[in-house]
Each structure stands twice: as C-alpha cells, then as structure tokens.
C-alpha cells in the first residue's frame, strides 16, 4: 500500500513513462470535497482485455517490470478508492495512449496524507528517458502549470546535484508555496 497520495501519483505517472509515452499530462486538482488526479499519455495504450485486467493484482504486462513479475500499483490504487469511496477509471486505445483518472473524498479517515508532492514531481521529471511531462495543479480556484523541459531549461538540466537543488527551489517557489498551494 502507498503511504501518501504523492506516492500514488508517482506510481501512476511512472506507468506512462514505462509505456513509452513521449507526452504525458498530469493534473492534480483539489477542492473542498475531493482530491482528483488525471494522467494522460500517448504511450502504447492497451486493448480491451488489458483494460479489464489493470486493477487485478495478479495481472501485469509481460516484460514491463525488469526485476519483478507483478505490478501492484493500480490494484492498490483501486483498493484505496474502494476503501475511501473514491473512484478510478481507465480509458485506453492500443497504439494511441491511456487516460487514468482517480479521485478520493477528502473527508475520509483512511485517505493518506498528500505527502511531498514537490519531491514526487521532481523524481518524475528526473526519470530517465526522452519524454515531456506537463504538470498542472489546481486548488482553491488557482492553477499553475509547468513542463519538464521548462524546469530543465530553468536550472540548466537535471543531471547533477546542484541542478537538482535549484530544481527543488524552483518547484517550491513556482506559483507560491507549492506544498500548501
């Protein structure tokens, strides 16, 4: 099980990266009643049979995970949705990408805390590979958005400790206090 909502976000976006997506959009939205996430990609997509199995803990795409035979991220997501009265849905088309949406009611006692969202986004931006990830955050009638390429350009790349330090500072200052935005 995941400890925070940021862990879930990290896991679900990693699925897009591992599916060979070149373009990924991540929307994290929060209002007074619910916390919602949408992950859309242009990766390899899934056929109807795969879509029907993504929340099954005994299913994983062959060869997806190098050092393990199962992937439990989406089944754990579904379990948390069921436990908290939330929802999760997947739309996909083979060769055209996938859209994953999930949401949770904020008032449920079993909902994990948000966790360190800036660090999760930084980890995703620093994931190896050639892809663009656009992150959008909506909360309290406000919204901000930025892309992986913007962050890399702003801090001179993401490949060394100094750049990562600058990236953390950038994420924390973008649009005000990132953590409590």
JSON list of C-alpha atoms in Angstrom, two decimals:
[
{"chain": "A", "resi": 1, "resn": "UNK", "atom": "CA", "xyz": [0.00, 0.00, 0.00]},
{"chain": "A", "resi": 2, "resn": "UNK", "atom": "CA", "xyz": [1.16, 3.56, -0.59]},
{"chain": "A", "resi": 3, "resn": "UNK", "atom": "CA", "xyz": [1.93, 5.86, 2.31]},
{"chain": "A", "resi": 4, "resn": "UNK", "atom": "CA", "xyz": [0.88, 9.11, 0.66]},
{"chain": "A", "resi": 5, "resn": "UNK", "atom": "CA", "xyz": [-1.14, 10.40, -2.29]},
{"chain": "A", "resi": 6, "resn": "UNK", "atom": "CA", "xyz": [2.14, 11.64, -3.78]},
{"chain": "A", "resi": 7, "resn": "UNK", "atom": "CA", "xyz": [3.40, 8.03, -3.85]},
{"chain": "A", "resi": 8, "resn": "UNK", "atom": "CA", "xyz": [0.30, 7.04, -5.82]},
{"chain": "A", "resi": 9, "resn": "UNK", "atom": "CA", "xyz": [0.84, 9.89, -8.26]},
{"chain": "A", "resi": 10, "resn": "UNK", "atom": "CA", "xyz": [4.47, 8.90, -8.69]},
{"chain": "A", "resi": 11, "resn": "UNK", "atom": "CA", "xyz": [3.49, 5.29, -9.38]},
{"chain": "A", "resi": 12, "resn": "UNK", "atom": "CA", "xyz": [0.74, 6.09, -11.87]},
{"chain": "A", "resi": 13, "resn": "UNK", "atom": "CA", "xyz": [2.86, 8.52, -13.90]},
{"chain": "A", "resi": 14, "resn": "UNK", "atom": "CA", "xyz": [5.74, 6.01, -13.95]},
{"chain": "A", "resi": 15, "resn": "UNK", "atom": "CA", "xyz": [3.33, 3.64, -15.73]},
{"chain": "A", "resi": 16, "resn": "UNK", "atom": "CA", "xyz": [3.04, 6.18, -18.55]},
{"chain": "A", "resi": 17, "resn": "UNK", "atom": "CA", "xyz": [6.80, 6.61, -18.79]},
{"chain": "A", "resi": 18, "resn": "UNK", "atom": "CA", "xyz": [7.31, 2.84, -18.83]},
{"chain": "A", "resi": 19, "resn": "UNK", "atom": "CA", "xyz": [4.66, 2.53, -21.55]},
{"chain": "A", "resi": 20, "resn": "UNK", "atom": "CA", "xyz": [6.89, 4.57, -23.86]},
{"chain": "A", "resi": 21, "resn": "UNK", "atom": "CA", "xyz": [4.88, 7.78, -23.71]},
{"chain": "A", "resi": 22, "resn": "UNK", "atom": "CA", "xyz": [6.54, 10.80, -25.31]},
{"chain": "A", "resi": 23, "resn": "UNK", "atom": "CA", "xyz": [3.96, 13.24, -23.93]},
{"chain": "A", "resi": 24, "resn": "UNK", "atom": "CA", "xyz": [2.33, 12.99, -20.53]},
{"chain": "A", "resi": 25, "resn": "UNK", "atom": "CA", "xyz": [-0.03, 15.41, -18.83]},
{"chain": "A", "resi": 26, "resn": "UNK", "atom": "CA", "xyz": [-0.61, 15.23, -15.09]},
{"chain": "A", "resi": 27, "resn": "UNK", "atom": "CA", "xyz": [-3.42, 17.20, -13.48]},
{"chain": "A", "resi": 28, "resn": "UNK", "atom": "CA", "xyz": [-3.69, 17.27, -9.68]},
{"chain": "A", "resi": 29, "resn": "UNK", "atom": "CA", "xyz": [-6.83, 19.03, -8.53]},
{"chain": "A", "resi": 30, "resn": "UNK", "atom": "CA", "xyz": [-8.29, 19.64, -5.11]},
{"chain": "A", "resi": 31, "resn": "UNK", "atom": "CA", "xyz": [-11.46, 21.33, -3.99]},
{"chain": "A", "resi": 32, "resn": "UNK", "atom": "CA", "xyz": [-13.24, 21.43, -0.64]},
{"chain": "A", "resi": 33, "resn": "UNK", "atom": "CA", "xyz": [-14.57, 17.89, -1.04]},
{"chain": "A", "resi": 34, "resn": "UNK", "atom": "CA", "xyz": [-12.29, 15.83, -3.26]},
{"chain": "A", "resi": 35, "resn": "UNK", "atom": "CA", "xyz": [-8.75, 15.20, -4.44]},
{"chain": "A", "resi": 36, "resn": "UNK", "atom": "CA", "xyz": [-8.55, 14.28, -8.13]},
{"chain": "A", "resi": 37, "resn": "UNK", "atom": "CA", "xyz": [-5.76, 13.13, -10.44]},
{"chain": "A", "resi": 38, "resn": "UNK", "atom": "CA", "xyz": [-5.71, 12.70, -14.20]},
{"chain": "A", "resi": 39, "resn": "UNK", "atom": "CA", "xyz": [-2.77, 11.12, -16.06]},
{"chain": "A", "resi": 40, "resn": "UNK", "atom": "CA", "xyz": [-2.95, 11.18, -19.86]},
{"chain": "A", "resi": 41, "resn": "UNK", "atom": "CA", "xyz": [-0.27, 9.83, -22.16]},
{"chain": "A", "resi": 42, "resn": "UNK", "atom": "CA", "xyz": [0.46, 8.93, -25.76]},
{"chain": "A", "resi": 43, "resn": "UNK", "atom": "CA", "xyz": [2.13, 5.63, -24.87]},
{"chain": "A", "resi": 44, "resn": "UNK", "atom": "CA", "xyz": [1.48, 2.22, -26.35]},
{"chain": "A", "resi": 45, "resn": "UNK", "atom": "CA", "xyz": [-2.02, 2.00, -24.90]},
{"chain": "A", "resi": 46, "resn": "UNK", "atom": "CA", "xyz": [-4.00, -1.10, -24.06]},
{"chain": "A", "resi": 47, "resn": "UNK", "atom": "CA", "xyz": [-6.59, -3.29, -25.71]},
{"chain": "A", "resi": 48, "resn": "UNK", "atom": "CA", "xyz": [-9.95, -4.11, -24.08]},
{"chain": "A", "resi": 49, "resn": "UNK", "atom": "CA", "xyz": [-8.60, -7.26, -22.43]},
{"chain": "A", "resi": 50, "resn": "UNK", "atom": "CA", "xyz": [-5.73, -5.38, -20.79]},
{"chain": "A", "resi": 51, "resn": "UNK", "atom": "CA", "xyz": [-8.02, -2.57, -19.64]},
{"chain": "A", "resi": 52, "resn": "UNK", "atom": "CA", "xyz": [-10.26, -5.15, -17.98]},
{"chain": "A", "resi": 53, "resn": "UNK", "atom": "CA", "xyz": [-7.29, -6.55, -16.05]},
{"chain": "A", "resi": 54, "resn": "UNK", "atom": "CA", "xyz": [-5.37, -3.44, -14.93]},
{"chain": "A", "resi": 55, "resn": "UNK", "atom": "CA", "xyz": [-6.86, -3.48, -11.42]},
{"chain": "A", "resi": 56, "resn": "UNK", "atom": "CA", "xyz": [-6.27, -7.23, -10.99]},
{"chain": "A", "resi": 57, "resn": "UNK", "atom": "CA", "xyz": [-3.36, -7.81, -8.58]},
{"chain": "A", "resi": 58, "resn": "UNK", "atom": "CA", "xyz": [-2.38, -10.99, -10.43]},
{"chain": "A", "resi": 59, "resn": "UNK", "atom": "CA", "xyz": [-2.01, -9.28, -13.82]},
{"chain": "A", "resi": 60, "resn": "UNK", "atom": "CA", "xyz": [0.93, -7.39, -15.22]},
{"chain": "A", "resi": 61, "resn": "UNK", "atom": "CA", "xyz": [2.12, -6.90, -18.73]},
{"chain": "A", "resi": 62, "resn": "UNK", "atom": "CA", "xyz": [4.87, -9.40, -19.54]},
{"chain": "A", "resi": 63, "resn": "UNK", "atom": "CA", "xyz": [8.28, -7.75, -19.54]},
{"chain": "A", "resi": 64, "resn": "UNK", "atom": "CA", "xyz": [7.06, -4.44, -18.10]},
{"chain": "A", "resi": 65, "resn": "UNK", "atom": "CA", "xyz": [8.99, -4.70, -14.85]},
{"chain": "A", "resi": 66, "resn": "UNK", "atom": "CA", "xyz": [12.62, -5.78, -15.17]},
{"chain": "A", "resi": 67, "resn": "UNK", "atom": "CA", "xyz": [13.12, -7.28, -11.72]},
{"chain": "A", "resi": 68, "resn": "UNK", "atom": "CA", "xyz": [9.65, -8.46, -10.76]},
{"chain": "A", "resi": 69, "resn": "UNK", "atom": "CA", "xyz": [6.74, -10.38, -12.21]},
{"chain": "A", "resi": 70, "resn": "UNK", "atom": "CA", "xyz": [3.84, -8.34, -10.82]},
{"chain": "A", "resi": 71, "resn": "UNK", "atom": "CA", "xyz": [2.89, -4.71, -10.57]},
{"chain": "A", "resi": 72, "resn": "UNK", "atom": "CA", "xyz": [0.59, -3.81, -7.71]},
{"chain": "A", "resi": 73, "resn": "UNK", "atom": "CA", "xyz": [0.31, -0.04, -8.14]},
{"chain": "A", "resi": 74, "resn": "UNK", "atom": "CA", "xyz": [-3.08, 0.05, -9.87]},
{"chain": "A", "resi": 75, "resn": "UNK", "atom": "CA", "xyz": [-4.60, -2.71, -7.73]},
{"chain": "A", "resi": 76, "resn": "UNK", "atom": "CA", "xyz": [-3.52, -0.76, -4.61]},
{"chain": "A", "resi": 77, "resn": "UNK", "atom": "CA", "xyz": [-4.99, 2.40, -6.13]},
{"chain": "A", "resi": 78, "resn": "UNK", "atom": "CA", "xyz": [-8.29, 0.60, -6.73]},
{"chain": "A", "resi": 79, "resn": "UNK", "atom": "CA", "xyz": [-8.27, -0.79, -3.19]},
{"chain": "A", "resi": 80, "resn": "UNK", "atom": "CA", "xyz": [-7.80, 2.71, -1.76]},
{"chain": "A", "resi": 81, "resn": "UNK", "atom": "CA", "xyz": [-10.58, 4.05, -3.98]},
{"chain": "A", "resi": 82, "resn": "UNK", "atom": "CA", "xyz": [-12.92, 1.29, -2.80]},
{"chain": "A", "resi": 83, "resn": "UNK", "atom": "CA", "xyz": [-11.95, 1.83, 0.84]},
{"chain": "A", "resi": 84, "resn": "UNK", "atom": "CA", "xyz": [-12.46, 5.60, 0.80]},
{"chain": "A", "resi": 85, "resn": "UNK", "atom": "CA", "xyz": [-15.48, 5.84, -1.51]},
{"chain": "A", "resi": 86, "resn": "UNK", "atom": "CA", "xyz": [-13.38, 7.19, -4.34]},
{"chain": "A", "resi": 87, "resn": "UNK", "atom": "CA", "xyz": [-13.23, 6.08, -7.95]},
{"chain": "A", "resi": 88, "resn": "UNK", "atom": "CA", "xyz": [-10.71, 5.08, -10.61]},
{"chain": "A", "resi": 89, "resn": "UNK", "atom": "CA", "xyz": [-11.23, 4.69, -14.34]},
{"chain": "A", "resi": 90, "resn": "UNK", "atom": "CA", "xyz": [-9.03, 3.84, -17.31]},
{"chain": "A", "resi": 91, "resn": "UNK", "atom": "CA", "xyz": [-9.61, 4.69, -20.95]},
{"chain": "A", "resi": 92, "resn": "UNK", "atom": "CA", "xyz": [-7.12, 3.44, -23.50]},
{"chain": "A", "resi": 93, "resn": "UNK", "atom": "CA", "xyz": [-6.63, 2.53, -27.10]},
{"chain": "A", "resi": 94, "resn": "UNK", "atom": "CA", "xyz": [-3.86, 0.28, -28.36]},
{"chain": "A", "resi": 95, "resn": "UNK", "atom": "CA", "xyz": [-1.21, 2.42, -30.03]},
{"chain": "A", "resi": 96, "resn": "UNK", "atom": "CA", "xyz": [-2.85, 5.70, -29.00]},
{"chain": "A", "resi": 97, "resn": "UNK", "atom": "CA", "xyz": [-2.24, 6.08, -25.26]},
{"chain": "A", "resi": 98, "resn": "UNK", "atom": "CA", "xyz": [-4.08, 5.93, -21.97]},
{"chain": "A", "resi": 99, "resn": "UNK", "atom": "CA", "xyz": [-6.09, 8.19, -19.68]},
{"chain": "A", "resi": 100, "resn": "UNK", "atom": "CA", "xyz": [-6.23, 7.29, -15.99]},
{"chain": "A", "resi": 101, "resn": "UNK", "atom": "CA", "xyz": [-8.49, 9.28, -13.67]},
{"chain": "A", "resi": 102, "resn": "UNK", "atom": "CA", "xyz": [-8.91, 8.78, -9.97]},
{"chain": "A", "resi": 103, "resn": "UNK", "atom": "CA", "xyz": [-10.34, 10.73, -7.08]},
{"chain": "A", "resi": 104, "resn": "UNK", "atom": "CA", "xyz": [-10.88, 10.48, -3.36]},
{"chain": "A", "resi": 105, "resn": "UNK", "atom": "CA", "xyz": [-13.18, 12.26, -0.92]},
{"chain": "A", "resi": 106, "resn": "UNK", "atom": "CA", "xyz": [-11.01, 14.45, 1.31]},
{"chain": "A", "resi": 107, "resn": "UNK", "atom": "CA", "xyz": [-13.03, 13.77, 4.46]},
{"chain": "A", "resi": 108, "resn": "UNK", "atom": "CA", "xyz": [-12.44, 10.01, 4.63]},
{"chain": "A", "resi": 109, "resn": "UNK", "atom": "CA", "xyz": [-10.45, 8.87, 7.66]},
{"chain": "A", "resi": 110, "resn": "UNK", "atom": "CA", "xyz": [-8.50, 6.29, 5.62]},
{"chain": "A", "resi": 111, "resn": "UNK", "atom": "CA", "xyz": [-7.28, 8.75, 2.99]},
{"chain": "A", "resi": 112, "resn": "UNK", "atom": "CA", "xyz": [-3.49, 9.02, 3.21]},
{"chain": "A", "resi": 113, "resn": "UNK", "atom": "CA", "xyz": [-1.89, 12.47, 3.53]},
{"chain": "A", "resi": 114, "resn": "UNK", "atom": "CA", "xyz": [-0.70, 14.31, 0.41]},
{"chain": "A", "resi": 115, "resn": "UNK", "atom": "CA", "xyz": [2.95, 13.76, 1.25]},
{"chain": "A", "resi": 116, "resn": "UNK", "atom": "CA", "xyz": [5.80, 15.53, -0.52]},
{"chain": "A", "resi": 117, "resn": "UNK", "atom": "CA", "xyz": [4.30, 16.42, -3.89]},
{"chain": "A", "resi": 118, "resn": "UNK", "atom": "CA", "xyz": [7.23, 18.64, -5.00]},
{"chain": "A", "resi": 119, "resn": "UNK", "atom": "CA", "xyz": [9.67, 15.80, -4.42]},
{"chain": "A", "resi": 120, "resn": "UNK", "atom": "CA", "xyz": [7.44, 13.34, -6.30]},
{"chain": "A", "resi": 121, "resn": "UNK", "atom": "CA", "xyz": [7.22, 15.73, -9.27]},
{"chain": "A", "resi": 122, "resn": "UNK", "atom": "CA", "xyz": [10.98, 16.27, -9.20]},
{"chain": "A", "resi": 123, "resn": "UNK", "atom": "CA", "xyz": [11.53, 12.50, -9.19]},
{"chain": "A", "resi": 124, "resn": "UNK", "atom": "CA", "xyz": [9.25, 12.13, -12.20]},
{"chain": "A", "resi": 125, "resn": "UNK", "atom": "CA", "xyz": [10.97, 14.98, -14.05]},
{"chain": "A", "resi": 126, "resn": "UNK", "atom": "CA", "xyz": [14.32, 13.33, -13.35]},
{"chain": "A", "resi": 127, "resn": "UNK", "atom": "CA", "xyz": [13.20, 9.90, -14.57]},
{"chain": "A", "resi": 128, "resn": "UNK", "atom": "CA", "xyz": [15.46, 8.73, -17.43]},
{"chain": "A", "resi": 129, "resn": "UNK", "atom": "CA", "xyz": [14.22, 8.89, -20.99]},
{"chain": "A", "resi": 130, "resn": "UNK", "atom": "CA", "xyz": [13.03, 11.28, -23.63]},
{"chain": "A", "resi": 131, "resn": "UNK", "atom": "CA", "xyz": [9.55, 12.44, -22.71]},
{"chain": "A", "resi": 132, "resn": "UNK", "atom": "CA", "xyz": [7.71, 15.64, -21.91]},
{"chain": "A", "resi": 133, "resn": "UNK", "atom": "CA", "xyz": [5.69, 15.77, -18.72]},
{"chain": "A", "resi": 134, "resn": "UNK", "atom": "CA", "xyz": [3.39, 18.73, -18.14]},
{"chain": "A", "resi": 135, "resn": "UNK", "atom": "CA", "xyz": [2.26, 19.10, -14.54]},
{"chain": "A", "resi": 136, "resn": "UNK", "atom": "CA", "xyz": [-0.80, 21.19, -13.61]},
{"chain": "A", "resi": 137, "resn": "UNK", "atom": "CA", "xyz": [-2.00, 21.88, -10.07]},
{"chain": "A", "resi": 138, "resn": "UNK", "atom": "CA", "xyz": [-5.45, 23.29, -9.28]},
{"chain": "A", "resi": 139, "resn": "UNK", "atom": "CA", "xyz": [-6.57, 24.23, -5.81]},
{"chain": "A", "resi": 140, "resn": "UNK", "atom": "CA", "xyz": [-8.86, 26.85, -4.35]},
{"chain": "A", "resi": 141, "resn": "UNK", "atom": "CA", "xyz": [-9.66, 28.49, -7.67]},
{"chain": "A", "resi": 142, "resn": "UNK", "atom": "CA", "xyz": [-5.96, 28.87, -8.52]},
{"chain": "A", "resi": 143, "resn": "UNK", "atom": "CA", "xyz": [-3.95, 26.99, -11.10]},
{"chain": "A", "resi": 144, "resn": "UNK", "atom": "CA", "xyz": [-0.37, 26.76, -12.26]},
{"chain": "A", "resi": 145, "resn": "UNK", "atom": "CA", "xyz": [1.37, 24.55, -14.77]},
{"chain": "A", "resi": 146, "resn": "UNK", "atom": "CA", "xyz": [4.88, 23.82, -15.96]},
{"chain": "A", "resi": 147, "resn": "UNK", "atom": "CA", "xyz": [6.71, 21.28, -18.09]},
{"chain": "A", "resi": 148, "resn": "UNK", "atom": "CA", "xyz": [9.72, 19.05, -17.58]},
{"chain": "A", "resi": 149, "resn": "UNK", "atom": "CA", "xyz": [11.54, 20.86, -20.37]},
{"chain": "A", "resi": 150, "resn": "UNK", "atom": "CA", "xyz": [10.85, 24.24, -18.69]},
{"chain": "A", "resi": 151, "resn": "UNK", "atom": "CA", "xyz": [12.33, 23.06, -15.42]},
{"chain": "A", "resi": 152, "resn": "UNK", "atom": "CA", "xyz": [15.39, 21.56, -17.13]},
{"chain": "A", "resi": 153, "resn": "UNK", "atom": "CA", "xyz": [15.95, 24.82, -19.03]},
{"chain": "A", "resi": 154, "resn": "UNK", "atom": "CA", "xyz": [15.43, 26.98, -15.93]},
{"chain": "A", "resi": 155, "resn": "UNK", "atom": "CA", "xyz": [18.02, 25.10, -13.85]},
{"chain": "A", "resi": 156, "resn": "UNK", "atom": "CA", "xyz": [20.47, 24.05, -16.57]},
{"chain": "A", "resi": 157, "resn": "UNK", "atom": "CA", "xyz": [19.45, 20.41, -16.81]},
{"chain": "A", "resi": 158, "resn": "UNK", "atom": "CA", "xyz": [18.53, 17.79, -14.24]},
{"chain": "A", "resi": 159, "resn": "UNK", "atom": "CA", "xyz": [21.70, 15.72, -14.28]},
{"chain": "A", "resi": 160, "resn": "UNK", "atom": "CA", "xyz": [23.67, 16.88, -11.24]},
{"chain": "A", "resi": 161, "resn": "UNK", "atom": "CA", "xyz": [23.24, 17.67, -7.56]},
{"chain": "A", "resi": 162, "resn": "UNK", "atom": "CA", "xyz": [23.43, 21.45, -7.99]},
{"chain": "A", "resi": 163, "resn": "UNK", "atom": "CA", "xyz": [20.76, 21.43, -10.72]},
{"chain": "A", "resi": 164, "resn": "UNK", "atom": "CA", "xyz": [18.52, 19.23, -8.57]},
{"chain": "A", "resi": 165, "resn": "UNK", "atom": "CA", "xyz": [18.93, 21.65, -5.66]},
{"chain": "A", "resi": 166, "resn": "UNK", "atom": "CA", "xyz": [17.92, 24.52, -7.94]},
{"chain": "A", "resi": 167, "resn": "UNK", "atom": "CA", "xyz": [15.00, 22.46, -9.27]},
{"chain": "A", "resi": 168, "resn": "UNK", "atom": "CA", "xyz": [13.72, 21.87, -5.72]},
{"chain": "A", "resi": 169, "resn": "UNK", "atom": "CA", "xyz": [13.90, 25.60, -5.03]},
{"chain": "A", "resi": 170, "resn": "UNK", "atom": "CA", "xyz": [12.17, 26.34, -8.33]},
{"chain": "A", "resi": 171, "resn": "UNK", "atom": "CA", "xyz": [9.36, 23.90, -7.62]},
{"chain": "A", "resi": 172, "resn": "UNK", "atom": "CA", "xyz": [8.87, 25.30, -4.13]},
{"chain": "A", "resi": 173, "resn": "UNK", "atom": "CA", "xyz": [8.67, 28.88, -5.39]},
{"chain": "A", "resi": 174, "resn": "UNK", "atom": "CA", "xyz": [6.60, 28.30, -8.53]},
{"chain": "A", "resi": 175, "resn": "UNK", "atom": "CA", "xyz": [3.23, 29.96, -8.10]},
{"chain": "A", "resi": 176, "resn": "UNK", "atom": "CA", "xyz": [3.73, 30.46, -4.38]},
{"chain": "A", "resi": 177, "resn": "UNK", "atom": "CA", "xyz": [4.28, 27.79, -1.76]},
{"chain": "A", "resi": 178, "resn": "UNK", "atom": "CA", "xyz": [3.97, 24.53, -3.72]},
{"chain": "A", "resi": 179, "resn": "UNK", "atom": "CA", "xyz": [3.24, 22.40, -0.67]},
{"chain": "A", "resi": 180, "resn": "UNK", "atom": "CA", "xyz": [0.27, 24.38, 0.62]},
{"chain": "A", "resi": 181, "resn": "UNK", "atom": "CA", "xyz": [-0.82, 25.95, -2.65]}
]
